[in-house]
Coordinates of C-alpha atoms in Angstrom, one line a residue:
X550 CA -12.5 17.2 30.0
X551 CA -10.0 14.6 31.2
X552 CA -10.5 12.8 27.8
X553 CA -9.6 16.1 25.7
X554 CA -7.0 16.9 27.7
X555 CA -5.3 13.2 26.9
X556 CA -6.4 13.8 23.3
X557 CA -4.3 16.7 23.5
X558 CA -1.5 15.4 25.2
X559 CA -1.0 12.3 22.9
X560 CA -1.1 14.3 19.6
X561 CA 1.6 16.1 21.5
X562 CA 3.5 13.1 21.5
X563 CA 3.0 12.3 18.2
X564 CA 3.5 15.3 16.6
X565 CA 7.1 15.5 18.4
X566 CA 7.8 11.7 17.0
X567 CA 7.3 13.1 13.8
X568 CA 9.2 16.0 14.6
X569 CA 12.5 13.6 15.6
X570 CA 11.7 11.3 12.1
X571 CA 12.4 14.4 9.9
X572 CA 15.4 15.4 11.8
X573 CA 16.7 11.9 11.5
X574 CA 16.0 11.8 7.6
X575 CA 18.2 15.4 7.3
X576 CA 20.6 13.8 9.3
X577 CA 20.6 10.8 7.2
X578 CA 21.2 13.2 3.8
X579 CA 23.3 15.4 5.5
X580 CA 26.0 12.9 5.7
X581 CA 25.3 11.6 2.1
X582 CA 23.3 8.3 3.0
X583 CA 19.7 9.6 1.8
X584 CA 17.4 5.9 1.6
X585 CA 15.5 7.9 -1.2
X586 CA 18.5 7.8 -3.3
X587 CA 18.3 3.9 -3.3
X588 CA 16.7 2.6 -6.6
X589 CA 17.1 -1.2 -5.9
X590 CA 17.6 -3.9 -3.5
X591 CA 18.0 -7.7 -5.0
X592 CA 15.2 -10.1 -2.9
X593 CA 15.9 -13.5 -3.0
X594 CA 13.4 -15.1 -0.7
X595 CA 10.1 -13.9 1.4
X596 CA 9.5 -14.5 4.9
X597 CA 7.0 -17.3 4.4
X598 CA 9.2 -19.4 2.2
X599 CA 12.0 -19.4 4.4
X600 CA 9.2 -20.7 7.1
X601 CA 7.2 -23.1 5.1
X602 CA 10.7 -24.7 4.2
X603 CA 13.3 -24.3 6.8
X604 CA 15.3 -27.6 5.8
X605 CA 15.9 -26.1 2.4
X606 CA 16.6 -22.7 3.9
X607 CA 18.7 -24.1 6.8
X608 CA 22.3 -22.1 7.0
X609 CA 22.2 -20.6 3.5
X610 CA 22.5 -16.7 3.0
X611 CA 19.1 -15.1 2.0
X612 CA 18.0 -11.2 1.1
X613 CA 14.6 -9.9 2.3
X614 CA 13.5 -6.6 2.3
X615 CA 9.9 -5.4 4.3
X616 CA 8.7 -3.0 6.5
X617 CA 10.2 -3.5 10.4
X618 CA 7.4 -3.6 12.8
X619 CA 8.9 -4.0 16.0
X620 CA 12.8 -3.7 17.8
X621 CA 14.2 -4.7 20.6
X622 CA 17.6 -3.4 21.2
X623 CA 19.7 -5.6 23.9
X624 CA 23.0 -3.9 24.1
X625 CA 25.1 -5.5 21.5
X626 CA 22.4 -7.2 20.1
X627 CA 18.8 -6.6 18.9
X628 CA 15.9 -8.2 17.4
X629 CA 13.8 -6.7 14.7
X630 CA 10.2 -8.1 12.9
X631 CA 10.2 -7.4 9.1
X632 CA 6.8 -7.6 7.1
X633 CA 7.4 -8.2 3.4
X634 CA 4.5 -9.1 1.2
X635 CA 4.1 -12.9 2.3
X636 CA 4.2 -12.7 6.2
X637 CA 6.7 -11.7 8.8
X638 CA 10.1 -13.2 10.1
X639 CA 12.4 -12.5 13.2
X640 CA 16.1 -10.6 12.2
X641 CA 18.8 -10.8 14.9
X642 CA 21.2 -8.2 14.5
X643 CA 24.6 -8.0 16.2
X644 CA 27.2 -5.5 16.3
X645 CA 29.7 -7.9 15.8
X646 CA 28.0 -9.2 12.7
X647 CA 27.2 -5.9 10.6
X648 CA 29.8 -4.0 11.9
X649 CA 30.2 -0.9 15.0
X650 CA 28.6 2.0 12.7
X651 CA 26.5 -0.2 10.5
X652 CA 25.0 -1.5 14.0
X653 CA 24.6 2.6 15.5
X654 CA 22.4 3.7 12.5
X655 CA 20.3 0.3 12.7
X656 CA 19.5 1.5 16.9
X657 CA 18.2 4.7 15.3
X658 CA 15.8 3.1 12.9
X659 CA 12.2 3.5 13.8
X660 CA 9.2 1.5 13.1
X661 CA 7.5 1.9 10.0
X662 CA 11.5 2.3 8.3
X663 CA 11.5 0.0 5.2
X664 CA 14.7 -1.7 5.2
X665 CA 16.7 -4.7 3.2
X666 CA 18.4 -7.4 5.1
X667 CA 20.7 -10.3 4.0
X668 CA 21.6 -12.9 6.4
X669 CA 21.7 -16.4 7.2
X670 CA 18.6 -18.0 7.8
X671 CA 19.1 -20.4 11.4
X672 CA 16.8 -21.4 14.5
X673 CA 17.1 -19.4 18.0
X674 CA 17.4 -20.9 21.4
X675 CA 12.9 -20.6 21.7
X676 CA 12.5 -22.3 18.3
X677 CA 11.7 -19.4 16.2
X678 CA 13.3 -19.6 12.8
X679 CA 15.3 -16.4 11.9
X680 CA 17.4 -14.1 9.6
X681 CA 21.0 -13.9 11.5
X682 CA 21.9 -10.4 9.9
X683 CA 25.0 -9.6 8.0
X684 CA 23.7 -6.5 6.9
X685 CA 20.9 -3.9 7.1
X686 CA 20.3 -0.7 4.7
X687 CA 17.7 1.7 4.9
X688 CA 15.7 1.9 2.1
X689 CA 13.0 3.8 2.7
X690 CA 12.5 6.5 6.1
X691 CA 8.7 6.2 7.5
X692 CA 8.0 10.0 8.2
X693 CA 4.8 8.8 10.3
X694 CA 3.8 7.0 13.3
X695 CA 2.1 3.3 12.5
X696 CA -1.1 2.7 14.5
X697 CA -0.1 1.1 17.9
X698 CA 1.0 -2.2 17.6
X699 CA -1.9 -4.4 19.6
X700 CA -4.6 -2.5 18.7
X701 CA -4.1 -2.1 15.1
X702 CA -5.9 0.1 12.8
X703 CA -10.1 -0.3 14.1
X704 CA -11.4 2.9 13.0
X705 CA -13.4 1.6 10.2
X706 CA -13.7 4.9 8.3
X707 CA -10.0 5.3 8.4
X708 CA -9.5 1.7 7.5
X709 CA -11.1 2.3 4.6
X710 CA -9.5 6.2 3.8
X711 CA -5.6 4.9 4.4
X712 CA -6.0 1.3 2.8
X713 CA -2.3 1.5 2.5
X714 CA -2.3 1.7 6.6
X715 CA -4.9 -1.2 6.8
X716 CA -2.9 -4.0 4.3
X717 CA 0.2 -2.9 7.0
X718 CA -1.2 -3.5 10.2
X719 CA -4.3 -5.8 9.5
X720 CA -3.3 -9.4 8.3
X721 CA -6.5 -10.6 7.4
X722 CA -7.4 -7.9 4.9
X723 CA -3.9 -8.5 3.1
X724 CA -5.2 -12.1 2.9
X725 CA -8.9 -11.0 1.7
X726 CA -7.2 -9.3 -1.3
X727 CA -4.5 -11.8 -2.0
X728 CA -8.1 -14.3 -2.1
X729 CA -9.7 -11.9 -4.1
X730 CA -7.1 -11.6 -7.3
X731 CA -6.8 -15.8 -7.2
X732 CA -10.5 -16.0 -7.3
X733 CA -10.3 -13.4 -10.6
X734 CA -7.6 -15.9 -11.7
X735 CA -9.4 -18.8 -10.9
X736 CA -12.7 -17.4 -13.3
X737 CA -10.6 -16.6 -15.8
X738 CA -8.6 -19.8 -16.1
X739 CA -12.1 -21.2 -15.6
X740 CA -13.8 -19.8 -18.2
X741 CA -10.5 -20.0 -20.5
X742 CA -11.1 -23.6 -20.9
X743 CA -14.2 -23.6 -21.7
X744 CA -13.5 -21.7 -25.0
X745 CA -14.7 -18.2 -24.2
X746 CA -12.8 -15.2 -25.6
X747 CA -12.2 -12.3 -22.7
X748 CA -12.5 -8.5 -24.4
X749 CA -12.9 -5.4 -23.6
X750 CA -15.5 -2.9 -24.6
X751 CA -16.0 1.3 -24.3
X752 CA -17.0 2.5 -20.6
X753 CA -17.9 5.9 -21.6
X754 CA -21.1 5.5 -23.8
X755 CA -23.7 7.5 -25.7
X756 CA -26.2 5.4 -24.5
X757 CA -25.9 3.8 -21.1
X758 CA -28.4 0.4 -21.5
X759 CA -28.2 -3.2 -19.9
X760 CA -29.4 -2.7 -16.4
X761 CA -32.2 -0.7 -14.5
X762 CA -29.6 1.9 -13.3
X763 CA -29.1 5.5 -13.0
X764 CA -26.0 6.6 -15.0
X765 CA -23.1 9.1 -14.3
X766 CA -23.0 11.4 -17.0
X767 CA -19.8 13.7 -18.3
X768 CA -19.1 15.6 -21.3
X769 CA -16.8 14.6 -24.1
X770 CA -14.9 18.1 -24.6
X771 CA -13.1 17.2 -28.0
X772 CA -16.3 15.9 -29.8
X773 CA -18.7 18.7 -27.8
X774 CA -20.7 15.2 -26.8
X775 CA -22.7 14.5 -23.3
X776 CA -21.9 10.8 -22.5
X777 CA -22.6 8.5 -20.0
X778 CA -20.5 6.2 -17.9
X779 CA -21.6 2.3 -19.0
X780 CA -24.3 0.7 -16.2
X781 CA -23.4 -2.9 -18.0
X782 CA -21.3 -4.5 -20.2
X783 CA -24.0 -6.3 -21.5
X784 CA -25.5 -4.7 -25.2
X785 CA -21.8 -4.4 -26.8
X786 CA -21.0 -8.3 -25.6
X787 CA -24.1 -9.0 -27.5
X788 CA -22.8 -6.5 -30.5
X789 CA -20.0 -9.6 -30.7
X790 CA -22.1 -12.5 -30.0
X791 CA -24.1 -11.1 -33.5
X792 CA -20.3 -10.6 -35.0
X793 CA -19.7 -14.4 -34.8
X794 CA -17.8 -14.6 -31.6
X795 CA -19.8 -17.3 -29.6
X796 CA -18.7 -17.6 -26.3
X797 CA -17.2 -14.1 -25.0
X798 CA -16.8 -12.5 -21.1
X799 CA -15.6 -9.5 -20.1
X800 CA -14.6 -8.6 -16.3
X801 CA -14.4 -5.1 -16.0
X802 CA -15.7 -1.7 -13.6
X803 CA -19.5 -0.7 -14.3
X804 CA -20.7 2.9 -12.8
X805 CA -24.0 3.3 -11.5
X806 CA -25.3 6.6 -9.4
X807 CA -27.0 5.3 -6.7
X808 CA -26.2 5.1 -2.9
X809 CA -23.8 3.6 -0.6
X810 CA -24.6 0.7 1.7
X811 CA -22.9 -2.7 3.0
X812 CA -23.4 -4.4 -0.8
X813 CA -23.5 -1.3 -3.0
X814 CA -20.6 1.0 -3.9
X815 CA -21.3 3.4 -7.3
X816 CA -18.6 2.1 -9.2
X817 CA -18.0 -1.9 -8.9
X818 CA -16.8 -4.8 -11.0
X819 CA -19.3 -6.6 -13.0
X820 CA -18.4 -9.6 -14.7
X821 CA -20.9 -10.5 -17.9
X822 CA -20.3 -13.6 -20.7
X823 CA -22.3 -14.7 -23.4
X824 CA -22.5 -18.3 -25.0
X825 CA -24.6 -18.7 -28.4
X826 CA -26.3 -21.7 -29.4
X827 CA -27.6 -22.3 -25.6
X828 CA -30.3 -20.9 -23.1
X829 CA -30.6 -19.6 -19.3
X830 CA -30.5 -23.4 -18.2
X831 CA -26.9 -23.9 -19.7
X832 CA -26.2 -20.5 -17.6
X833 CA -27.5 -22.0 -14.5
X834 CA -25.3 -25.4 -14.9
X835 CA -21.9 -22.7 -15.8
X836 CA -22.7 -21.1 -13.0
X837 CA -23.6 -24.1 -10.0
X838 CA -20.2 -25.2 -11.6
X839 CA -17.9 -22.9 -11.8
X840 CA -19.1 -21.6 -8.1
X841 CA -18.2 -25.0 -6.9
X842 CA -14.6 -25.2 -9.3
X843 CA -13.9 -21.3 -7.2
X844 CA -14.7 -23.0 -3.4
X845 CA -12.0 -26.4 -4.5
X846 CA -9.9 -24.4 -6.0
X847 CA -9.3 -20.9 -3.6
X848 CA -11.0 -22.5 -0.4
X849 CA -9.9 -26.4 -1.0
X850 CA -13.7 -27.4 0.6
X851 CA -17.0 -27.0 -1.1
X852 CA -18.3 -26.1 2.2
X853 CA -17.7 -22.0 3.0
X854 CA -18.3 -20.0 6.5
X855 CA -20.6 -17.0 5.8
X856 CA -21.7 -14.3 8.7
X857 CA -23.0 -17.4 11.2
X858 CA -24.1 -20.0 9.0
X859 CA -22.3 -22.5 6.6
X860 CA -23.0 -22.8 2.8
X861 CA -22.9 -25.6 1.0
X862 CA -21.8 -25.1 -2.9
X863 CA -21.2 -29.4 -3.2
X864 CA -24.9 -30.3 -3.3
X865 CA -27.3 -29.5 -6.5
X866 CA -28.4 -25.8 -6.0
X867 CA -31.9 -25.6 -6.2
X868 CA -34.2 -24.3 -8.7
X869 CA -37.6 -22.3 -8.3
X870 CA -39.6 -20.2 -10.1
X871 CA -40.4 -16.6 -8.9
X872 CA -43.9 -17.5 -8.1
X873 CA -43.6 -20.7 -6.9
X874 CA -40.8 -19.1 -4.6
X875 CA -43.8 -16.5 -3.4
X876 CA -45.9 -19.4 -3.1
X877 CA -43.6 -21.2 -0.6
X878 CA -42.7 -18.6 2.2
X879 CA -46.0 -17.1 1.7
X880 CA -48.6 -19.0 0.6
X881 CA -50.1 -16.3 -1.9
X882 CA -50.1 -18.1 -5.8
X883 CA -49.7 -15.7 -8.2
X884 CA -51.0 -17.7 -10.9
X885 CA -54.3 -17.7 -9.4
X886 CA -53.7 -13.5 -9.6
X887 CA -54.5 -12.5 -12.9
X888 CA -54.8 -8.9 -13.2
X889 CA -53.0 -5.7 -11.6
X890 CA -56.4 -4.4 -9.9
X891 CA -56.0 -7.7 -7.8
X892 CA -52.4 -7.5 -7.7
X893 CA -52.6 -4.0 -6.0
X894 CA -55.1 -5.0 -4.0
X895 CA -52.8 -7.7 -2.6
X896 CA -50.0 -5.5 -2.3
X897 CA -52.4 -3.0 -0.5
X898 CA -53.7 -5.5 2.2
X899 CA -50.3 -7.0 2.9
X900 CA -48.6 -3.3 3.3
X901 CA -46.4 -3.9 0.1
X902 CA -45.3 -0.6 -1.2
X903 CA -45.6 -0.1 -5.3
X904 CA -46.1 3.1 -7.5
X905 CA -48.9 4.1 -10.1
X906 CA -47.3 3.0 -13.2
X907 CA -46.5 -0.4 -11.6
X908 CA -48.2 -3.5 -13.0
X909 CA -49.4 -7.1 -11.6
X910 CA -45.4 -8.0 -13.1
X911 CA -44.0 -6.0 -11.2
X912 CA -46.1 -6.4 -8.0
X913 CA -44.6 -9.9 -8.3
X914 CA -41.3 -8.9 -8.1
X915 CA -41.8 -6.8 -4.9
X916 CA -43.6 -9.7 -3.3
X917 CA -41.0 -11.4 -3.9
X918 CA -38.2 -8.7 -2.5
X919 CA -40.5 -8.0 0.3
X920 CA -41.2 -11.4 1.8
X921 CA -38.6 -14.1 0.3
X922 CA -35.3 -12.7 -0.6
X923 CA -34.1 -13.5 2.9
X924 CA -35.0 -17.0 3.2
X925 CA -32.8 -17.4 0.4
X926 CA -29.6 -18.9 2.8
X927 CA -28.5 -21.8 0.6
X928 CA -27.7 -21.5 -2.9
X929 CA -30.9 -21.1 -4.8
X930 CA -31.6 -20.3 -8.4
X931 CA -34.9 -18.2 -8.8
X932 CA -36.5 -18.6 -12.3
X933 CA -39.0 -17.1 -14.7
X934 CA -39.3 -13.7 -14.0
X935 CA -42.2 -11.4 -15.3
X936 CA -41.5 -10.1 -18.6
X937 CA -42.1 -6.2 -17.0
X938 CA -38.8 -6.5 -15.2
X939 CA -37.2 -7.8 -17.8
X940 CA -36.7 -5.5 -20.8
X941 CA -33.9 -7.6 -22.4
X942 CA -35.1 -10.8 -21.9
X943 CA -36.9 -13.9 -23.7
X944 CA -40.2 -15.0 -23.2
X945 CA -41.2 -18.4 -22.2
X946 CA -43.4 -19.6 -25.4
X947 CA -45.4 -21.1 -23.2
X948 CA -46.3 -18.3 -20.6
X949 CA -45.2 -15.0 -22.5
X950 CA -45.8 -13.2 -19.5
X951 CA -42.7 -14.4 -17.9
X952 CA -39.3 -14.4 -19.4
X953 CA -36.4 -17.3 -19.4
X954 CA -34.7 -15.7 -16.6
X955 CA -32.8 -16.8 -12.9
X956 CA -30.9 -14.7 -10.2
X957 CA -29.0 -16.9 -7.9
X958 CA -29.3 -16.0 -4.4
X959 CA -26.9 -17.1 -2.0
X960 CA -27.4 -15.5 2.3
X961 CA -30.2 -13.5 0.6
X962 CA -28.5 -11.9 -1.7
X963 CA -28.2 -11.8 -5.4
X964 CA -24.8 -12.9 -6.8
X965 CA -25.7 -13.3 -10.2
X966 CA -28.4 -12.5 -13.4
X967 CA -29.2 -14.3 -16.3
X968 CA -31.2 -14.6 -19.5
X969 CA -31.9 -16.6 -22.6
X970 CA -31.4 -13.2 -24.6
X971 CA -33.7 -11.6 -26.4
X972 CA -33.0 -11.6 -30.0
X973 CA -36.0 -10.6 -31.8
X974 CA -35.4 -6.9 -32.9
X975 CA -39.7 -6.5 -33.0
X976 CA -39.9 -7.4 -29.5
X977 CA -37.0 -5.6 -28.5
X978 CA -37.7 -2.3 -29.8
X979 CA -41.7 -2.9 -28.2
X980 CA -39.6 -3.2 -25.0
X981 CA -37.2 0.1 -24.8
X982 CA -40.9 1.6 -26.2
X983 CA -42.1 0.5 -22.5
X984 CA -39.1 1.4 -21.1
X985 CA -39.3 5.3 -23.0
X986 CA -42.6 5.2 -21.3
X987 CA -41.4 4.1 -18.0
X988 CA -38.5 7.0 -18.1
X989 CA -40.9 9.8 -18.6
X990 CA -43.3 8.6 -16.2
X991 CA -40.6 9.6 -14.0
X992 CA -38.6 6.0 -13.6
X993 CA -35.1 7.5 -13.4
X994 CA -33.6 3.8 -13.8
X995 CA -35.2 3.0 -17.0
X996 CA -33.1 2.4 -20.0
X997 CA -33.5 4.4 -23.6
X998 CA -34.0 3.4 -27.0
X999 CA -30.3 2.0 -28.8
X1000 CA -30.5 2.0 -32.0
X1001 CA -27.8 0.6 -33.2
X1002 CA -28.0 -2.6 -30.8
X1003 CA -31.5 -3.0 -32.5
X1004 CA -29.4 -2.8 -36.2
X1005 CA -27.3 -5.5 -34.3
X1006 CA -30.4 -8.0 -33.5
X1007 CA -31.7 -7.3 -37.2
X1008 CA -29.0 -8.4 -38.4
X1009 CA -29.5 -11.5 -37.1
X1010 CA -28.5 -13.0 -33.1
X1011 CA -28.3 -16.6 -32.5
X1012 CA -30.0 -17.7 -29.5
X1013 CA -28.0 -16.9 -26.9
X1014 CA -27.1 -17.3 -22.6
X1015 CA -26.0 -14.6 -21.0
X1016 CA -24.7 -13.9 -17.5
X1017 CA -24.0 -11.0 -15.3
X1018 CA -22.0 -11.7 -11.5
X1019 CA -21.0 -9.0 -9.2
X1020 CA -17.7 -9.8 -8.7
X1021 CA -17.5 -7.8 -5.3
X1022 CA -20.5 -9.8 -4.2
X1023 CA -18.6 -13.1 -4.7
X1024 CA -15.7 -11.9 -3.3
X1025 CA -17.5 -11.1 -0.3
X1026 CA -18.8 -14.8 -0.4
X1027 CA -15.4 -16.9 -0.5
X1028 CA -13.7 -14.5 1.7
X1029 CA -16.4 -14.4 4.4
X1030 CA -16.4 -10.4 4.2
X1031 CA -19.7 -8.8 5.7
X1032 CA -19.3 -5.0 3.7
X1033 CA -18.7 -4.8 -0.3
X1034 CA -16.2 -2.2 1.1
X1035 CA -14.1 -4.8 3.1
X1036 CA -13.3 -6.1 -0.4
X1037 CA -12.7 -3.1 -2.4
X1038 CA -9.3 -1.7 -1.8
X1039 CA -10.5 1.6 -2.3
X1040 CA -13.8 2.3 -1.3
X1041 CA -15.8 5.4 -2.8
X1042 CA -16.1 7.6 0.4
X1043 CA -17.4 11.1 1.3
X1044 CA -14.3 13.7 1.1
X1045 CA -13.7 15.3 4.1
X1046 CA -12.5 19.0 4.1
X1047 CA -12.4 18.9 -0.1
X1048 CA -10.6 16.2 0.0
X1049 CA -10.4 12.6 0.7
X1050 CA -8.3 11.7 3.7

């Protein structure tokens, strides 16, 4: 009871401190000095430059313009803290420096207010460096109340509803985003150099292939068409790899309908590239070096903090095969297991789950899920997957049963997929045959029968690497994020009341 009644008290509060915000804005256009009507206001330095470079700074006039998250009003003098897009920095405003009515409107500010200062940058009496106002104009009103100051914004699910709230009052998830567009940068320049071409390709689809994932679907209203959002980008990358471009990525948003949990959200960005004239081992050396070029470059170390352990991208990643992965952390060899009836007898005695149509393939890829996956701490490429769970994949000519395939796993989870891609048009129609078969035995993930990608491979494919990495998932890597949502800005999350709020 006490609890509601302090619930009820403090939205009280609140609702009257909006109440005086509004009134202060009317006053504001009332007497013709509306901050909405402001279009501009000419920056010349941020917070952290003036900082990290005082000397250079020292006595010269700047303009800075942020949000001001704290006042203290002394009289004749006050002290404000203005947030701009690099940091924070100390104002000391004087009445006898902007002026008697300048200095009366800046008392009636309120936190939150976005406002423009210019000043001269100096040192107070504690050491802190400083903007020693001339000026201060309003140039936006804040018609709501900020979270309170030293607690911040903790409710997660609100975090994640009002990111705009978050990136004010939480420094470090500014600084996870910041991270996450130089690490975008830092694959693109990467990548750049090597020669590959970045392009873009359709997202709505008639025929949503690449990846074992259910699809979004929509209907195309001016061609009276169903269509599908793209799973992957990977079967028009390969249309181009076919045209003569050889080395080609694209980073871009893929859509898959499945649920929500700490490393899925059902619309992410998916990074694919594709390099003729070499195989999954070139992948795996791209990728062990270009993770290693991201952690010198954003992090400056090769060695990265993760939940509690530390992960170490400088030394050779190492390289099993599926099976002799199983083999390892369970002791069962696969290669002694030759059929599905013994493969589901397995399964059966060791409480591994699988469904009717499943076969000894893909018995060996739940083994694997079930019992190895999280033993997977340090970066470890896992190779030669069975051909069953692998519909666009190349065989090994030497055990045609398994394919020319890796994952990496890095903390136990997958951050990447890779082929040598299947370019035989005969084997790659006899696979979306398995896969038709799959989908109407009720296998909602399966993909369908394209075509015109199989008129691509007849046409003629070189051999080919390809690569698929969850960019989220990486993010979530160098930034030492636990949640895939902590690095999306904006989160898919359940409306609430119709809306999302």
């Amino acid at each position: 009871m006490a609890q509601q009644q302090n619930q009820t008290q403090t939205q009280e509060d609140i609702n009257q401190l909006l109440k005086v915000r509004r009134e202060k804005l009317s006053q504001l256009q009332e007497s013709g000095k509306d901050p909405f009507c402001i279009t501009k206001f000419d920056v010349t330095a941020h917070s952290t430059d003036v900082k990290e470079d005082y000397s250079q700074w020292e006595g010269k006039e700047v303009s800075m313009a942020g949000r001001m998250m704290s006042k203290r009003v002394m009289g004749k003098a006050s002290f404000c803290n203005v947030q701009d897009l690099k940091g924070n920095i100390q104002s000391y405003v004087a009445r006898d420096s902007i002026g008697e009515e300048a200095y009366k409107e800046f008392r009636k500010l309120d936190i939150g207010d976005i406002i423009g200062l210019t000043g001269t940058v100096f040192t107070t009496k504690t050491g802190e460096i400083s903007i020693h106002a001339t000026s201060v104009t309003l140039l936006s009103k804040s018609l709501q109340v900020l979270p309170e100051k030293y607690h911040g914004l903790t409710n997660t699910d609100m975090r994640y509803r009002q990111r705009y709230t978050d990136l004010i009052m939480n420094e470090d998830v500014k600084k996870t985003f910041v991270l996450r567009s130089r690490i975008i940068s830092c694959i693109r320049r990467y990548l750049d150099d090597l020669g590959f071409l970045e392009v873009e390709t359709p997202m709505l689809v008639s025929n949503a292939g690449g990846a074992a994932a259910r699809p979004f679907e929509t209907h195309y209203n001016a061609l009276d068409e169903d269509v599908k959002l793209r799973i992957s980008l990977e079967l028009y990358l390969k249309r181009l790899i076919v045209g003569g471009m050889e080395k080609v990525y694209e980073i871009g948003r893929v859509f898959r309908n499945e649920g929500l949990d700490t490393r899925h959200n059902p619309e992410f960005t998916l990074m694919e590239l594709y390099q003729a004239y070499t195989d999954y081992h070139g992948m795996m050396d791209l990728t062990e070096n270009m993770f290693r070029h991201i952690a010198r470059e954003v992090c400056h170390t090769t060695t990265i903090p993760y939940a509690e352990v530390e992960i170490d991208l400088g030394k050779p990643f190492e390289r099993l095969t599926m099976i002799d992965a199983i083999r390892k952390y369970t002791g069962i060899d696969f290669d002694q297991i030759t059929t599905t009836e013994e493969a589901k007898k397995l399964a059966d005695d060791r409480g591994v789950h699988y469904e009717a149509r499943h076969v000894r393939g893909d018995i060996i890829n739940l083994f694997f899920e079930e019992f190895v996956e999280e033993h997977l701490i340090q970066p470890t490429f896992i190779m030669d997957h069975p051909v069953e769970v692998s519909p666009l994949t190349k065989r090994k000519p030497d055990k045609p049963e398994l394919v020319e395939r890796f994952e990496l796993f890095i903390y136990g989870r997958e951050m990447c997929n890779a082929y040598s891609e299947l370019n035989d048009p005969i084997d790659q129609r006899e696979r979306f045959k398995a896969q038709e078969a799959a989908l109407a035995a009720g296998d909602e993930e399966a993909n369908t029968t394209d075509e015109d990608f199989l008129n691509a491979l007849e046409i003629g494919m070189p051999p080919t690497g390809g690569i698929g990495y969850g960019i989220d998932r990486l993010v979530m890597l160098f930034t030492n994020s636990p949640a895939i949502r902590d690095v999306l800005l904006f989160p898919t999350m359940k409306t609430l009341g119709g809306k999302d709020q």
